[in-house]
Amino acid sequence: MTAYRGKYADELIANAAYIGTPGKGILAADESTGTIGKRLSSINVENVETNRRILRELLFTAPGALQYLSGVILFEETLYQKTAAGKPFVDVLNEGGVLPGIKVDKGTVELAGTNGETTTQGLDGLAQRCQKYYEAGARFAKWRAVLKIGPNEPSQLAINENANGLARYAIICQENGLVPIVEPEILVDGSHDINKCADVTERVLAACYKALNDHHVLLEGTLLKPNMVTPGSDSAKVAPEVIAEYTVRALQRTMPPAVPAVVFLSGGQSEEEATVNLNAMNKLKTKKPWTLSFSFGRALQQSTLKAWSGKDENIPKAQAALLKRCKANSEATLGTYLGGGDLSEGASESLHVKDYKY
Amino acid sequence: MSCYRGKYADELIKNAAYIGSPGKGILAADESTGTIGKRFESIKVENTESNRRALRELLFTTPNVLQFLSGVIFFEETLYQKTASGKLFVDVLKEGGVLPGIKVDKGTIELAGTNGETTTQGLDDLAKRCQQYYTAGARFAKWRAVLKIGPNEPSQLAINENANGLARYAIICQENGLVPIVEPEILVDGSHDINRCADVTERVLAACYKALNDHKVLLEGTLLKPNMVTPGSEAKKVAPEVIAEHTVRALQRTMPAAVPAVVFLSGGQSEEEATVNLNAMNQLKTKKPWSLTFSYGRALQQSTLKAWAGKTENVKKAQDNFHGRCKANSEATLGTYKGGAASGDGASESLHVKDYKY
């Protein structure tokens, strides 16, 4: 058997294709308790379950926003939370035509003998956890592998280990009904130029797709969540059209057409940058046999968080900010985003945090 | 550097794209002296240089046939041969808008410890030989790797060794101006079903593209020459649509969009089968970000050889036949072949020779 053909095969293919529907994308709302704590702290909000619940309710019930989303990635706690009126978030999403997803990795650990390179944990008991999540309504999963660019990085060990981990996670998900988002994030940290990023991205993606093939993963039932190809955070910026060209070329050189969609991560890009870059990719006239969409966390929530600041009276304002970014990114998937306009506070703010862990 | 970007990069990209022009394909006329001898024997023609020259002149000067060809693969001897009136074959092709190609491998040898599996020789001094061929007018090259399906075959060793050889050959060609045709032929011999062939083909192609990436080959300046995905020679036949579906799916799962075209080998298929199967692929409505065309040897020449039988008075009849097959395959690349092309004696004849070596 070449690729997974078990009981969930058709469902995986249908769900992966749905997530890549033009005009839609993913809201990554899967910040762990520790990470969301940092966000809440930046707006002086206490990191308690209630506040975490309120924030996610604010996001998922923002009027008009769900039409622009095909999926939302949840942290485990959120998968079981409800609105103040008692409706499970999973039902809110399903009623809005949005697939619930679940972060299943357990963070990174350092690889001995490397210069701070990491691999990702979470394989132990993963099958059982996936089954539970499927029962709770999840239909896709996410696992973040992290690589960095340096004089000797990424090392072959880091590439192999992370690619293999992604492939094991992916097949276990598929066996249990969840579409795996494959996320090999190459951090933007560094002073390298865009060519170096392209080189590394192509090598990493080639390794990932070889590993997925080795592990018999059904590519038609997967998604890719890569970094865009950009200069390092300490290098001179380039135009969105250049980022678009390098990114799409890297995908053309490594990603088989069987994969239905790419859902880009935003890395440390500001809300506006992330949207404009995605838009440029969708305007590019070249071979693109997969949808190019978004799976943004910070780049969808930054100005919303600021507008909310933890106050009930700010909720409508905050929801309006979210709607604005969702609509903008929806247009970006169609290549019709006209840019700028009246940007909310925070929309142009770089969201880069050095050596980001979340 | 992510891949080759040297002095020939633009030319390689242009030539590879040209070979994949819709409506055109490759005539594989690169039979070694030994192999053409077997063909001649079957029509009772003596294997002399003069006869080999006469056959190739018959093919290349067929009126109005070059419009259907984007390339012709030569054996080394033929690269330097001329028409009876003294014009170099290379010039005949160039004037007809056809790129000359050259077989550069030196045949297969067995891998110790395997059950008759092989690797391909020819890397020694390959760079020098490519330079000579480029000077003589060649613009693309071909290297045939061979794998087989069996209870324990293809072994990981055979896959790795052949993939690595293809990748080394490919980058050396590119450094010297020749577009490499990457040919990992999985022999049709056996009683396996089409699913088994699909499994093996996907594994082999994934290994090839990983190796090409490792060796920094510029995919936009390469071509793939794979087997179609079919049942084994001793298994029940299936419809062309089934072959088309399994073959295109295998390519979707393994071949990056950056590769401009696939030029299928005909294996042991009859002339008509090879055309009908290619036609079915081009009629398929699915993602196909690369041209699907032909690189046929036996499946373009079989009935022509029979019609010629070595006699000058048969040349016109043979050329008419050859024109018919080329036109049929041209239509197949467009999905417009309606079947039953002008085919002489032998068009439906299976050309399968067990454990084919040439």
PDB file of C-alpha atoms in Angstrom, chain A residues 7 42 51 66 89 126 129 133 169 177 198 230 257 271 311 313 333 344-345 356:
ATOM      1  CA  LYS A   7     -11.667   4.267   6.833  1.00  0.00           C
ATOM      2  CA  SER A  42       0.757  42.665  27.435  1.00  0.00           C
ATOM      3  CA  ASN A  51     -10.364  35.354  30.677  1.00  0.00           C
ATOM      4  CA  LEU A  66     -16.699  32.946  10.426  1.00  0.00           C
ATOM      5  CA  PHE A  89     -17.246  26.455  21.026  1.00  0.00           C
ATOM      6  CA  LEU A 126      -0.937  10.342  20.240  1.00  0.00           C
ATOM      7  CA  ARG A 129      -5.462  11.550  22.097  1.00  0.00           C
ATOM      8  CA  TYR A 133     -10.216  14.913  20.015  1.00  0.00           C
ATOM      9  CA  TYR A 169       2.484  12.605  13.701  1.00  0.00           C
ATOM     10  CA  GLY A 177      -9.590  10.895  11.300  1.00  0.00           C
ATOM     11  CA  ALA A 198      15.027  29.861   0.014  1.00  0.00           C
ATOM     12  CA  THR A 230      11.865  36.160   3.370  1.00  0.00           C
ATOM     13  CA  PRO A 257       0.541  18.841  -6.461  1.00  0.00           C
ATOM     14  CA  GLU A 271      -0.870  41.915  10.427  1.00  0.00           C
ATOM     15  CA  LYS A 311     -12.815  45.180  28.982  1.00  0.00           C
ATOM     16  CA  GLU A 313     -17.304  47.422  26.754  1.00  0.00           C
ATOM     17  CA  THR A 333      -6.335  34.438  -0.791  1.00  0.00           C
ATOM     18  CA  SER A 344      -6.372  49.508  13.447  1.00  0.00           C
ATOM     19  CA  GLU A 345      -3.806  50.235  16.104  1.00  0.00           C
ATOM     20  CA  TYR A 356       9.955  32.612  19.435  1.00  0.00           C
TER      21      TYR A 356
END
